[in-house]
């Protein structure tokens, strides 16, 4: 009868693995976004230095490059803004944690019930 408690245990372990992976992805995504933005600004600074060395037409090219990089940085659509929202991330992690906890509670209760049934059964 203890085998009846195995499926909730496996679901709980799987959901916990999803929770840990999600937390890792959130952490990596946050640091990755900052690094990408810093790289874009560094690229702009290098390009500005190159264009500043050129003649007056370089200023027009520099202005065009600045506009292009600003547009690239503003390409985030609504979905990206929602997924990058810390509240969305924290509530997602909290919800996954609650689901995992419910599976572990179900596993524990089924295990207790199975042991109680075994103890109450007449000896064979």
PDB file of C-alpha atoms in Angstrom:
ATOM      1  CA  UNK A   1       0.000   0.000   0.000  1.00  0.00           C
ATOM      2  CA  UNK A   2       2.947   2.347   0.421  1.00  0.00           C
ATOM      3  CA  UNK A   3       3.280   2.260  -3.367  1.00  0.00           C
ATOM      4  CA  UNK A   4       0.083   4.369  -3.543  1.00  0.00           C
ATOM      5  CA  UNK A   5       2.089   7.231  -2.117  1.00  0.00           C
ATOM      6  CA  UNK A   6       4.775   7.020  -4.807  1.00  0.00           C
ATOM      7  CA  UNK A   7       3.022   9.047  -7.588  1.00  0.00           C
ATOM      8  CA  UNK A   8       2.505  12.174  -5.429  1.00  0.00           C
ATOM      9  CA  UNK A   9       6.129  11.911  -4.268  1.00  0.00           C
ATOM     10  CA  UNK A  10       7.369  11.781  -7.854  1.00  0.00           C
ATOM     11  CA  UNK A  11       5.113  14.703  -8.850  1.00  0.00           C
ATOM     12  CA  UNK A  12       6.429  16.682  -5.888  1.00  0.00           C
ATOM     13  CA  UNK A  13      10.029  15.955  -6.814  1.00  0.00           C
ATOM     14  CA  UNK A  14       9.393  16.901 -10.451  1.00  0.00           C
ATOM     15  CA  UNK A  15       7.665  20.129  -9.504  1.00  0.00           C
ATOM     16  CA  UNK A  16      10.498  20.974  -7.110  1.00  0.00           C
ATOM     17  CA  UNK A  17      12.953  20.445  -9.949  1.00  0.00           C
ATOM     18  CA  UNK A  18      10.891  22.813 -12.107  1.00  0.00           C
ATOM     19  CA  UNK A  19      10.893  25.345  -9.249  1.00  0.00           C
ATOM     20  CA  UNK A  20      14.676  25.207  -8.870  1.00  0.00           C
ATOM     21  CA  UNK A  21      15.197  25.480 -12.629  1.00  0.00           C
ATOM     22  CA  UNK A  22      12.831  28.449 -12.824  1.00  0.00           C
ATOM     23  CA  UNK A  23      14.652  30.224 -10.015  1.00  0.00           C
ATOM     24  CA  UNK A  24      17.959  29.628 -11.783  1.00  0.00           C
ATOM     25  CA  UNK A  25      16.553  30.942 -15.082  1.00  0.00           C
ATOM     26  CA  UNK A  26      15.224  34.087 -13.372  1.00  0.00           C
ATOM     27  CA  UNK A  27      18.627  34.728 -11.836  1.00  0.00           C
ATOM     28  CA  UNK A  28      20.523  34.137 -15.092  1.00  0.00           C
ATOM     29  CA  UNK A  29      18.000  36.193 -17.085  1.00  0.00           C
ATOM     30  CA  UNK A  30      18.356  39.181 -14.794  1.00  0.00           C
ATOM     31  CA  UNK A  31      22.146  39.194 -14.974  1.00  0.00           C
ATOM     32  CA  UNK A  32      22.061  38.440 -18.724  1.00  0.00           C
ATOM     33  CA  UNK A  33      19.797  41.395 -19.476  1.00  0.00           C
ATOM     34  CA  UNK A  34      22.070  43.784 -17.635  1.00  0.00           C
ATOM     35  CA  UNK A  35      25.134  42.391 -19.419  1.00  0.00           C
ATOM     36  CA  UNK A  36      23.466  42.738 -22.832  1.00  0.00           C
ATOM     37  CA  UNK A  37      22.545  46.348 -22.121  1.00  0.00           C
ATOM     38  CA  UNK A  38      26.072  47.150 -20.972  1.00  0.00           C
ATOM     39  CA  UNK A  39      27.474  45.482 -24.093  1.00  0.00           C
ATOM     40  CA  UNK A  40      25.210  47.594 -26.315  1.00  0.00           C
ATOM     41  CA  UNK A  41      26.366  50.804 -24.628  1.00  0.00           C
ATOM     42  CA  UNK A  42      30.002  49.698 -24.906  1.00  0.00           C
ATOM     43  CA  UNK A  43      29.459  49.015 -28.610  1.00  0.00           C
ATOM     44  CA  UNK A  44      27.974  52.483 -28.968  1.00  0.00           C
ATOM     45  CA  UNK A  45      30.977  54.062 -27.245  1.00  0.00           C
ATOM     46  CA  UNK A  46      33.416  52.251 -29.552  1.00  0.00           C
ATOM     47  CA  UNK A  47      31.400  53.242 -32.600  1.00  0.00           C
ATOM     48  CA  UNK A  48      31.252  56.844 -31.386  1.00  0.00           C
ATOM     49  CA  UNK A  49      35.015  56.978 -31.046  1.00  0.00           C
ATOM     50  CA  UNK A  50      35.465  55.577 -34.546  1.00  0.00           C
ATOM     51  CA  UNK A  51      33.015  58.005 -36.069  1.00  0.00           C
ATOM     52  CA  UNK A  52      34.361  60.989 -34.127  1.00  0.00           C
ATOM     53  CA  UNK A  53      37.726  60.438 -35.777  1.00  0.00           C
ATOM     54  CA  UNK A  54      36.163  60.808 -39.194  1.00  0.00           C
ATOM     55  CA  UNK A  55      35.024  64.042 -40.854  1.00  0.00           C
ATOM     56  CA  UNK A  56      31.734  65.915 -40.426  1.00  0.00           C
ATOM     57  CA  UNK A  57      29.755  63.185 -42.159  1.00  0.00           C
ATOM     58  CA  UNK A  58      30.803  61.000 -39.255  1.00  0.00           C
ATOM     59  CA  UNK A  59      28.503  63.006 -36.988  1.00  0.00           C
ATOM     60  CA  UNK A  60      25.508  62.133 -39.140  1.00  0.00           C
ATOM     61  CA  UNK A  61      26.524  58.500 -39.106  1.00  0.00           C
ATOM     62  CA  UNK A  62      26.987  58.692 -35.335  1.00  0.00           C
ATOM     63  CA  UNK A  63      23.499  60.130 -34.882  1.00  0.00           C
ATOM     64  CA  UNK A  64      22.065  57.372 -37.089  1.00  0.00           C
ATOM     65  CA  UNK A  65      23.944  54.738 -35.088  1.00  0.00           C
ATOM     66  CA  UNK A  66      22.645  56.149 -31.798  1.00  0.00           C
ATOM     67  CA  UNK A  67      19.067  56.076 -33.126  1.00  0.00           C
ATOM     68  CA  UNK A  68      19.522  52.488 -34.333  1.00  0.00           C
ATOM     69  CA  UNK A  69      20.882  51.315 -30.975  1.00  0.00           C
ATOM     70  CA  UNK A  70      18.119  53.087 -29.070  1.00  0.00           C
ATOM     71  CA  UNK A  71      15.528  51.342 -31.234  1.00  0.00           C
ATOM     72  CA  UNK A  72      17.215  48.001 -30.566  1.00  0.00           C
ATOM     73  CA  UNK A  73      17.076  48.603 -26.819  1.00  0.00           C
ATOM     74  CA  UNK A  74      13.404  49.615 -26.998  1.00  0.00           C
ATOM     75  CA  UNK A  75      12.311  46.555 -28.991  1.00  0.00           C
ATOM     76  CA  UNK A  76      11.024  44.862 -25.864  1.00  0.00           C
ATOM     77  CA  UNK A  77       7.352  44.221 -26.351  1.00  0.00           C
ATOM     78  CA  UNK A  78       4.674  43.850 -23.702  1.00  0.00           C
ATOM     79  CA  UNK A  79       5.328  40.137 -23.146  1.00  0.00           C
ATOM     80  CA  UNK A  80       8.992  40.789 -22.366  1.00  0.00           C
ATOM     81  CA  UNK A  81       8.013  43.506 -19.902  1.00  0.00           C
ATOM     82  CA  UNK A  82       5.584  41.145 -18.162  1.00  0.00           C
ATOM     83  CA  UNK A  83       8.103  38.306 -17.920  1.00  0.00           C
ATOM     84  CA  UNK A  84      10.811  40.678 -16.670  1.00  0.00           C
ATOM     85  CA  UNK A  85       8.495  42.072 -13.995  1.00  0.00           C
ATOM     86  CA  UNK A  86       9.835  40.940 -10.584  1.00  0.00           C
ATOM     87  CA  UNK A  87       6.293  40.518  -9.211  1.00  0.00           C
ATOM     88  CA  UNK A  88       5.415  38.140 -12.034  1.00  0.00           C
ATOM     89  CA  UNK A  89       8.591  36.156 -11.418  1.00  0.00           C
ATOM     90  CA  UNK A  90       8.117  35.959  -7.647  1.00  0.00           C
ATOM     91  CA  UNK A  91       4.451  34.957  -7.902  1.00  0.00           C
ATOM     92  CA  UNK A  92       5.368  32.307 -10.502  1.00  0.00           C
ATOM     93  CA  UNK A  93       7.985  30.853  -8.198  1.00  0.00           C
ATOM     94  CA  UNK A  94       5.602  31.030  -5.229  1.00  0.00           C
ATOM     95  CA  UNK A  95       2.858  29.242  -7.172  1.00  0.00           C
ATOM     96  CA  UNK A  96       5.224  26.501  -8.287  1.00  0.00           C
ATOM     97  CA  UNK A  97       6.396  26.109  -4.691  1.00  0.00           C
ATOM     98  CA  UNK A  98       2.799  25.770  -3.465  1.00  0.00           C
ATOM     99  CA  UNK A  99       2.074  23.105  -6.068  1.00  0.00           C
ATOM    100  CA  UNK A 100       5.190  21.165  -5.058  1.00  0.00           C
ATOM    101  CA  UNK A 101       4.258  21.481  -1.377  1.00  0.00           C
ATOM    102  CA  UNK A 102       0.742  20.177  -2.057  1.00  0.00           C
ATOM    103  CA  UNK A 103       2.185  17.087  -3.745  1.00  0.00           C
ATOM    104  CA  UNK A 104       4.473  16.444  -0.776  1.00  0.00           C
ATOM    105  CA  UNK A 105       1.534  16.821   1.635  1.00  0.00           C
ATOM    106  CA  UNK A 106      -0.518  14.407  -0.465  1.00  0.00           C
ATOM    107  CA  UNK A 107       2.382  11.926  -0.441  1.00  0.00           C
ATOM    108  CA  UNK A 108       2.774  12.214   3.334  1.00  0.00           C
ATOM    109  CA  UNK A 109      -0.963  11.772   3.998  1.00  0.00           C
ATOM    110  CA  UNK A 110      -1.240   8.737   1.708  1.00  0.00           C
ATOM    111  CA  UNK A 111       1.775   7.210   3.411  1.00  0.00           C
ATOM    112  CA  UNK A 112       0.279   7.769   6.887  1.00  0.00           C
ATOM    113  CA  UNK A 113      -3.068   6.296   5.790  1.00  0.00           C
ATOM    114  CA  UNK A 114      -1.373   3.254   4.250  1.00  0.00           C
ATOM    115  CA  UNK A 115       0.643   2.608   7.408  1.00  0.00           C
ATOM    116  CA  UNK A 116      -2.454   3.008   9.590  1.00  0.00           C
ATOM    117  CA  UNK A 117      -4.339   0.553   7.370  1.00  0.00           C
ATOM    118  CA  UNK A 118      -1.502  -1.940   7.652  1.00  0.00           C
ATOM    119  CA  UNK A 119      -1.419  -1.585  11.433  1.00  0.00           C
ATOM    120  CA  UNK A 120      -5.190  -2.014  11.740  1.00  0.00           C
ATOM    121  CA  UNK A 121      -5.343  -5.036   9.463  1.00  0.00           C
ATOM    122  CA  UNK A 122      -5.714  -8.366  11.227  1.00  0.00           C
ATOM    123  CA  UNK A 123      -2.560 -10.451  11.204  1.00  0.00           C
ATOM    124  CA  UNK A 124      -2.526 -13.017   8.453  1.00  0.00           C
TER     125      UNK A 124
END
